[in-house]
Amino acid sequence: MTARNELRLLPWSGPEGKPCYLSTDDRRGYMPRLADNIEAVQLGTAAELLEQASETLDDQDGDREEMRRLAKELTGALRDVLRVATSRGHLLAASEPHSI
């Protein structure tokens, strides 16, 4: 749930790669659920790529093109995971009670 006047960073980019934000207190609405589902997919993809990367790096016969493709996919996954972590960090900070 976003606190009043808090925006949620969404797990996708807008035009020209700019961040997209959502302003709502309704966590059960369509957009918050869509964002949650996309975040789950992004985290799952990152976990699968991490496993694949470990296997590929252990393979002494891996070719250069395969390594290049894997590095590109890992870069995208890391970008997605960083966006999810940033978004969730903002959500946690917004939900913490402020001490005076």
mmCIF file of N, CA and C in Angstrom, residues 18-99:
data_model
loop_
_atom_site.group_PDB
_atom_site.id
_atom_site.type_symbol
_atom_site.label_atom_id
_atom_site.label_comp_id
_atom_site.label_asym_id
_atom_site.label_seq_id
_atom_site.Cartn_x
_atom_site.Cartn_y
_atom_site.Cartn_z
ATOM 1 N N LYS A 18 11.852 6.051 -19.544
ATOM 2 C CA LYS A 18 11.603 6.794 -18.310
ATOM 3 C C LYS A 18 10.774 5.948 -17.341
ATOM 4 N N PRO A 19 10.996 6.117 -16.020
ATOM 5 C CA PRO A 19 10.248 5.335 -15.032
ATOM 6 C C PRO A 19 8.759 5.670 -15.051
ATOM 7 N N CYS A 20 7.956 4.677 -14.715
ATOM 8 C CA CYS A 20 6.504 4.850 -14.583
ATOM 9 C C CYS A 20 6.142 4.697 -13.113
ATOM 10 N N TYR A 21 5.182 5.480 -12.673
ATOM 11 C CA TYR A 21 4.757 5.460 -11.279
ATOM 12 C C TYR A 21 3.247 5.284 -11.205
ATOM 13 N N LEU A 22 2.802 4.747 -10.075
ATOM 14 C CA LEU A 22 1.386 4.550 -9.818
ATOM 15 C C LEU A 22 1.036 5.217 -8.496
ATOM 16 N N SER A 23 -0.064 5.936 -8.502
ATOM 17 C CA SER A 23 -0.551 6.583 -7.292
ATOM 18 C C SER A 23 -1.899 5.976 -6.937
ATOM 19 N N THR A 24 -1.916 5.129 -5.910
ATOM 20 C CA THR A 24 -3.165 4.535 -5.435
ATOM 21 C C THR A 24 -2.964 3.949 -4.051
ATOM 22 N N ASP A 25 -4.014 3.942 -3.262
ATOM 23 C CA ASP A 25 -3.987 3.276 -1.964
ATOM 24 C C ASP A 25 -4.642 1.898 -2.053
ATOM 25 N N ASP A 26 -5.200 1.569 -3.207
ATOM 26 C CA ASP A 26 -5.912 0.306 -3.410
ATOM 27 C C ASP A 26 -4.965 -0.766 -3.938
ATOM 28 N N ARG A 27 -4.425 -1.599 -3.030
ATOM 29 C CA ARG A 27 -3.488 -2.662 -3.420
ATOM 30 C C ARG A 27 -4.182 -3.797 -4.169
ATOM 31 N N ARG A 28 -5.513 -3.836 -4.145
ATOM 32 C CA ARG A 28 -6.242 -4.916 -4.813
ATOM 33 C C ARG A 28 -6.718 -4.512 -6.198
ATOM 34 N N GLY A 29 -6.428 -3.305 -6.615
ATOM 35 C CA GLY A 29 -6.840 -2.829 -7.927
ATOM 36 C C GLY A 29 -6.080 -3.540 -9.034
ATOM 37 N N TYR A 30 -6.521 -3.317 -10.257
ATOM 38 C CA TYR A 30 -5.935 -3.986 -11.422
ATOM 39 C C TYR A 30 -4.444 -3.647 -11.585
ATOM 40 N N MET A 31 -4.093 -2.376 -11.558
ATOM 41 C CA MET A 31 -2.706 -1.972 -11.810
ATOM 42 C C MET A 31 -1.733 -2.463 -10.727
ATOM 43 N N PRO A 32 -2.063 -2.343 -9.442
ATOM 44 C CA PRO A 32 -1.136 -2.880 -8.439
ATOM 45 C C PRO A 32 -0.948 -4.395 -8.569
ATOM 46 N N ARG A 33 -2.029 -5.118 -8.878
ATOM 47 C CA ARG A 33 -1.904 -6.574 -9.046
ATOM 48 C C ARG A 33 -1.087 -6.902 -10.292
ATOM 49 N N LEU A 34 -1.280 -6.145 -11.366
ATOM 50 C CA LEU A 34 -0.487 -6.349 -12.577
ATOM 51 C C LEU A 34 0.990 -6.114 -12.283
ATOM 52 N N ALA A 35 1.286 -5.033 -11.576
ATOM 53 C CA ALA A 35 2.672 -4.738 -11.217
ATOM 54 C C ALA A 35 3.264 -5.847 -10.344
ATOM 55 N N ASP A 36 2.501 -6.341 -9.365
ATOM 56 C CA ASP A 36 2.970 -7.437 -8.508
ATOM 57 C C ASP A 36 3.274 -8.683 -9.336
ATOM 58 N N ASN A 37 2.388 -9.005 -10.279
ATOM 59 C CA ASN A 37 2.588 -10.192 -11.122
ATOM 60 C C ASN A 37 3.813 -10.042 -12.016
ATOM 61 N N ILE A 38 4.002 -8.872 -12.593
ATOM 62 C CA ILE A 38 5.161 -8.652 -13.451
ATOM 63 C C ILE A 38 6.445 -8.716 -12.630
ATOM 64 N N GLU A 39 6.427 -8.152 -11.436
ATOM 65 C CA GLU A 39 7.600 -8.248 -10.559
ATOM 66 C C GLU A 39 7.933 -9.704 -10.258
ATOM 67 N N ALA A 40 6.915 -10.513 -9.984
ATOM 68 C CA ALA A 40 7.142 -11.937 -9.690
ATOM 69 C C ALA A 40 7.773 -12.639 -10.892
ATOM 70 N N VAL A 41 7.294 -12.337 -12.078
ATOM 71 C CA VAL A 41 7.863 -12.931 -13.295
ATOM 72 C C VAL A 41 9.316 -12.481 -13.465
ATOM 73 N N GLN A 42 9.574 -11.205 -13.258
ATOM 74 C CA GLN A 42 10.938 -10.688 -13.402
ATOM 75 C C GLN A 42 11.893 -11.346 -12.414
ATOM 76 N N LEU A 43 11.466 -11.522 -11.176
ATOM 77 C CA LEU A 43 12.317 -12.167 -10.172
ATOM 78 C C LEU A 43 12.541 -13.636 -10.514
ATOM 79 N N GLY A 44 11.502 -14.304 -11.013
ATOM 80 C CA GLY A 44 11.647 -15.699 -11.428
ATOM 81 C C GLY A 44 12.610 -15.846 -12.598
ATOM 82 N N THR A 45 12.518 -14.947 -13.559
ATOM 83 C CA THR A 45 13.425 -14.968 -14.704
ATOM 84 C C THR A 45 14.861 -14.757 -14.251
ATOM 85 N N ALA A 46 15.072 -13.832 -13.319
ATOM 86 C CA ALA A 46 16.415 -13.570 -12.805
ATOM 87 C C ALA A 46 16.981 -14.812 -12.115
ATOM 88 N N ALA A 47 16.153 -15.511 -11.347
ATOM 89 C CA ALA A 47 16.607 -16.724 -10.663
ATOM 90 C C ALA A 47 17.006 -17.802 -11.673
ATOM 91 N N GLU A 48 16.209 -17.958 -12.722
ATOM 92 C CA GLU A 48 16.526 -18.936 -13.766
ATOM 93 C C GLU A 48 17.822 -18.569 -14.484
ATOM 94 N N LEU A 49 18.010 -17.295 -14.783
ATOM 95 C CA LEU A 49 19.233 -16.855 -15.456
ATOM 96 C C LEU A 49 20.456 -17.045 -14.576
ATOM 97 N N LEU A 50 20.299 -16.825 -13.283
ATOM 98 C CA LEU A 50 21.414 -17.034 -12.357
ATOM 99 C C LEU A 50 21.856 -18.494 -12.380
ATOM 100 N N GLU A 51 20.892 -19.396 -12.361
ATOM 101 C CA GLU A 51 21.218 -20.825 -12.434
ATOM 102 C C GLU A 51 21.903 -21.158 -13.755
ATOM 103 N N GLN A 52 21.364 -20.622 -14.849
ATOM 104 C CA GLN A 52 21.943 -20.856 -16.175
ATOM 105 C C GLN A 52 23.362 -20.287 -16.250
ATOM 106 N N ALA A 53 23.574 -19.114 -15.649
ATOM 107 C CA ALA A 53 24.892 -18.499 -15.666
ATOM 108 C C ALA A 53 25.906 -19.363 -14.925
ATOM 109 N N SER A 54 25.496 -19.905 -13.790
ATOM 110 C CA SER A 54 26.399 -20.776 -13.029
ATOM 111 C C SER A 54 26.810 -21.993 -13.848
ATOM 112 N N GLU A 55 25.842 -22.589 -14.531
ATOM 113 C CA GLU A 55 26.128 -23.758 -15.369
ATOM 114 C C GLU A 55 27.026 -23.382 -16.544
ATOM 115 N N THR A 56 26.743 -22.260 -17.165
ATOM 116 C CA THR A 56 27.516 -21.825 -18.329
ATOM 117 C C THR A 56 28.950 -21.499 -17.934
ATOM 118 N N LEU A 57 29.135 -20.844 -16.799
ATOM 119 C CA LEU A 57 30.479 -20.498 -16.358
ATOM 120 C C LEU A 57 31.282 -21.734 -15.952
ATOM 121 N N ASP A 58 30.599 -22.773 -15.491
ATOM 122 C CA ASP A 58 31.279 -24.019 -15.144
ATOM 123 C C ASP A 58 31.698 -24.803 -16.383
ATOM 124 N N ASP A 59 31.061 -24.535 -17.516
ATOM 125 C CA ASP A 59 31.351 -25.237 -18.767
ATOM 126 C C ASP A 59 32.600 -24.632 -19.409
ATOM 127 N N GLN A 60 33.686 -25.363 -19.381
ATOM 128 C CA GLN A 60 34.952 -24.881 -19.938
ATOM 129 C C GLN A 60 34.905 -24.725 -21.458
ATOM 130 N N ASP A 61 33.937 -25.379 -22.108
ATOM 131 C CA ASP A 61 33.851 -25.347 -23.569
ATOM 132 C C ASP A 61 32.819 -24.340 -24.076
ATOM 133 N N GLY A 62 32.279 -23.488 -23.197
ATOM 134 C CA GLY A 62 31.267 -22.508 -23.597
ATOM 135 C C GLY A 62 31.822 -21.565 -24.664
ATOM 136 N N ASP A 63 31.021 -21.289 -25.682
ATOM 137 C CA ASP A 63 31.519 -20.411 -26.741
ATOM 138 C C ASP A 63 31.265 -18.938 -26.413
ATOM 139 N N ARG A 64 31.965 -18.109 -27.116
ATOM 140 C CA ARG A 64 31.924 -16.671 -26.853
ATOM 141 C C ARG A 64 30.538 -16.071 -27.091
ATOM 142 N N GLU A 65 29.863 -16.506 -28.144
ATOM 143 C CA GLU A 65 28.535 -15.972 -28.468
ATOM 144 C C GLU A 65 27.525 -16.313 -27.373
ATOM 145 N N GLU A 66 27.630 -17.519 -26.823
ATOM 146 C CA GLU A 66 26.736 -17.919 -25.729
ATOM 147 C C GLU A 66 26.973 -17.053 -24.493
ATOM 148 N N MET A 67 28.231 -16.775 -24.204
ATOM 149 C CA MET A 67 28.563 -15.916 -23.059
ATOM 150 C C MET A 67 28.043 -14.492 -23.273
ATOM 151 N N ARG A 68 28.165 -14.011 -24.483
ATOM 152 C CA ARG A 68 27.696 -12.667 -24.812
ATOM 153 C C ARG A 68 26.174 -12.567 -24.637
ATOM 154 N N ARG A 69 25.435 -13.564 -25.129
ATOM 155 C CA ARG A 69 23.979 -13.600 -25.003
ATOM 156 C C ARG A 69 23.589 -13.653 -23.530
ATOM 157 N N LEU A 70 24.276 -14.499 -22.775
ATOM 158 C CA LEU A 70 23.985 -14.632 -21.350
ATOM 159 C C LEU A 70 24.248 -13.314 -20.610
ATOM 160 N N ALA A 71 25.351 -12.658 -20.936
ATOM 161 C CA ALA A 71 25.665 -11.373 -20.289
ATOM 162 C C ALA A 71 24.582 -10.340 -20.594
ATOM 163 N N LYS A 72 24.094 -10.324 -21.818
ATOM 164 C CA LYS A 72 23.036 -9.378 -22.193
ATOM 165 C C LYS A 72 21.748 -9.674 -21.420
ATOM 166 N N GLU A 73 21.372 -10.954 -21.324
ATOM 167 C CA GLU A 73 20.167 -11.331 -20.584
ATOM 168 C C GLU A 73 20.311 -11.043 -19.095
ATOM 169 N N LEU A 74 21.494 -11.299 -18.542
ATOM 170 C CA LEU A 74 21.733 -11.016 -17.129
ATOM 171 C C LEU A 74 21.671 -9.515 -16.843
ATOM 172 N N THR A 75 22.159 -8.719 -17.776
ATOM 173 C CA THR A 75 22.095 -7.268 -17.611
ATOM 174 C C THR A 75 20.646 -6.800 -17.536
ATOM 175 N N GLY A 76 19.805 -7.312 -18.423
ATOM 176 C CA GLY A 76 18.381 -6.955 -18.393
ATOM 177 C C GLY A 76 17.710 -7.418 -17.114
ATOM 178 N N ALA A 77 18.026 -8.639 -16.681
ATOM 179 C CA ALA A 77 17.432 -9.175 -15.457
ATOM 180 C C ALA A 77 17.885 -8.377 -14.240
ATOM 181 N N LEU A 78 19.148 -8.001 -14.210
ATOM 182 C CA LEU A 78 19.654 -7.205 -13.092
ATOM 183 C C LEU A 78 18.962 -5.842 -13.057
ATOM 184 N N ARG A 79 18.724 -5.240 -14.213
ATOM 185 C CA ARG A 79 18.007 -3.965 -14.279
ATOM 186 C C ARG A 79 16.599 -4.123 -13.700
ATOM 187 N N ASP A 80 15.924 -5.214 -14.086
ATOM 188 C CA ASP A 80 14.568 -5.469 -13.579
ATOM 189 C C ASP A 80 14.560 -5.682 -12.070
ATOM 190 N N VAL A 81 15.497 -6.481 -11.583
ATOM 191 C CA VAL A 81 15.551 -6.782 -10.146
ATOM 192 C C VAL A 81 15.880 -5.522 -9.347
ATOM 193 N N LEU A 82 16.757 -4.689 -9.872
ATOM 194 C CA LEU A 82 17.084 -3.440 -9.195
ATOM 195 C C LEU A 82 15.852 -2.542 -9.117
ATOM 196 N N ARG A 83 15.051 -2.507 -10.184
ATOM 197 C CA ARG A 83 13.825 -1.702 -10.174
ATOM 198 C C ARG A 83 12.842 -2.253 -9.137
ATOM 199 N N VAL A 84 12.717 -3.586 -9.057
ATOM 200 C CA VAL A 84 11.821 -4.197 -8.063
ATOM 201 C C VAL A 84 12.314 -3.864 -6.653
ATOM 202 N N ALA A 85 13.614 -3.991 -6.432
ATOM 203 C CA ALA A 85 14.161 -3.704 -5.101
ATOM 204 C C ALA A 85 13.957 -2.237 -4.729
ATOM 205 N N THR A 86 14.161 -1.350 -5.674
ATOM 206 C CA THR A 86 13.953 0.072 -5.425
ATOM 207 C C THR A 86 12.493 0.340 -5.085
ATOM 208 N N SER A 87 11.597 -0.229 -5.869
ATOM 209 C CA SER A 87 10.162 -0.033 -5.646
ATOM 210 C C SER A 87 9.749 -0.559 -4.282
ATOM 211 N N ARG A 88 10.175 -1.769 -3.969
ATOM 212 C CA ARG A 88 9.787 -2.361 -2.681
ATOM 213 C C ARG A 88 10.432 -1.630 -1.513
ATOM 214 N N GLY A 89 11.643 -1.124 -1.709
ATOM 215 C CA GLY A 89 12.291 -0.330 -0.663
ATOM 216 C C GLY A 89 11.509 0.937 -0.375
ATOM 217 N N HIS A 90 11.015 1.583 -1.434
ATOM 218 C CA HIS A 90 10.195 2.784 -1.249
ATOM 219 C C HIS A 90 8.891 2.431 -0.539
ATOM 220 N N LEU A 91 8.301 1.281 -0.904
ATOM 221 C CA LEU A 91 7.045 0.868 -0.266
ATOM 222 C C LEU A 91 7.262 0.600 1.215
ATOM 223 N N LEU A 92 8.397 -0.059 1.550
ATOM 224 C CA LEU A 92 8.681 -0.336 2.964
ATOM 225 C C LEU A 92 8.910 0.963 3.728
ATOM 226 N N ALA A 93 9.675 1.867 3.143
ATOM 227 C CA ALA A 93 9.960 3.135 3.821
ATOM 228 C C ALA A 93 8.675 3.930 4.020
ATOM 229 N N ALA A 94 7.778 3.882 3.039
ATOM 230 C CA ALA A 94 6.533 4.649 3.133
ATOM 231 C C ALA A 94 5.592 4.060 4.175
ATOM 232 N N SER A 95 5.708 2.749 4.435
ATOM 233 C CA SER A 95 4.777 2.111 5.370
ATOM 234 C C SER A 95 5.293 2.140 6.819
ATOM 235 N N GLU A 96 6.577 2.489 7.011
ATOM 236 C CA GLU A 96 7.120 2.554 8.361
ATOM 237 C C GLU A 96 6.579 3.772 9.088
ATOM 238 N N PRO A 97 6.255 3.594 10.375
ATOM 239 C CA PRO A 97 5.785 4.752 11.140
ATOM 240 C C PRO A 97 6.933 5.743 11.332
ATOM 241 N N HIS A 98 6.627 6.995 11.190
ATOM 242 C CA HIS A 98 7.660 8.043 11.359
ATOM 243 C C HIS A 98 7.715 8.439 12.824
ATOM 244 N N SER A 99 8.921 8.401 13.356
ATOM 245 C CA SER A 99 9.078 8.811 14.757
ATOM 246 C C SER A 99 9.368 10.310 14.812
#
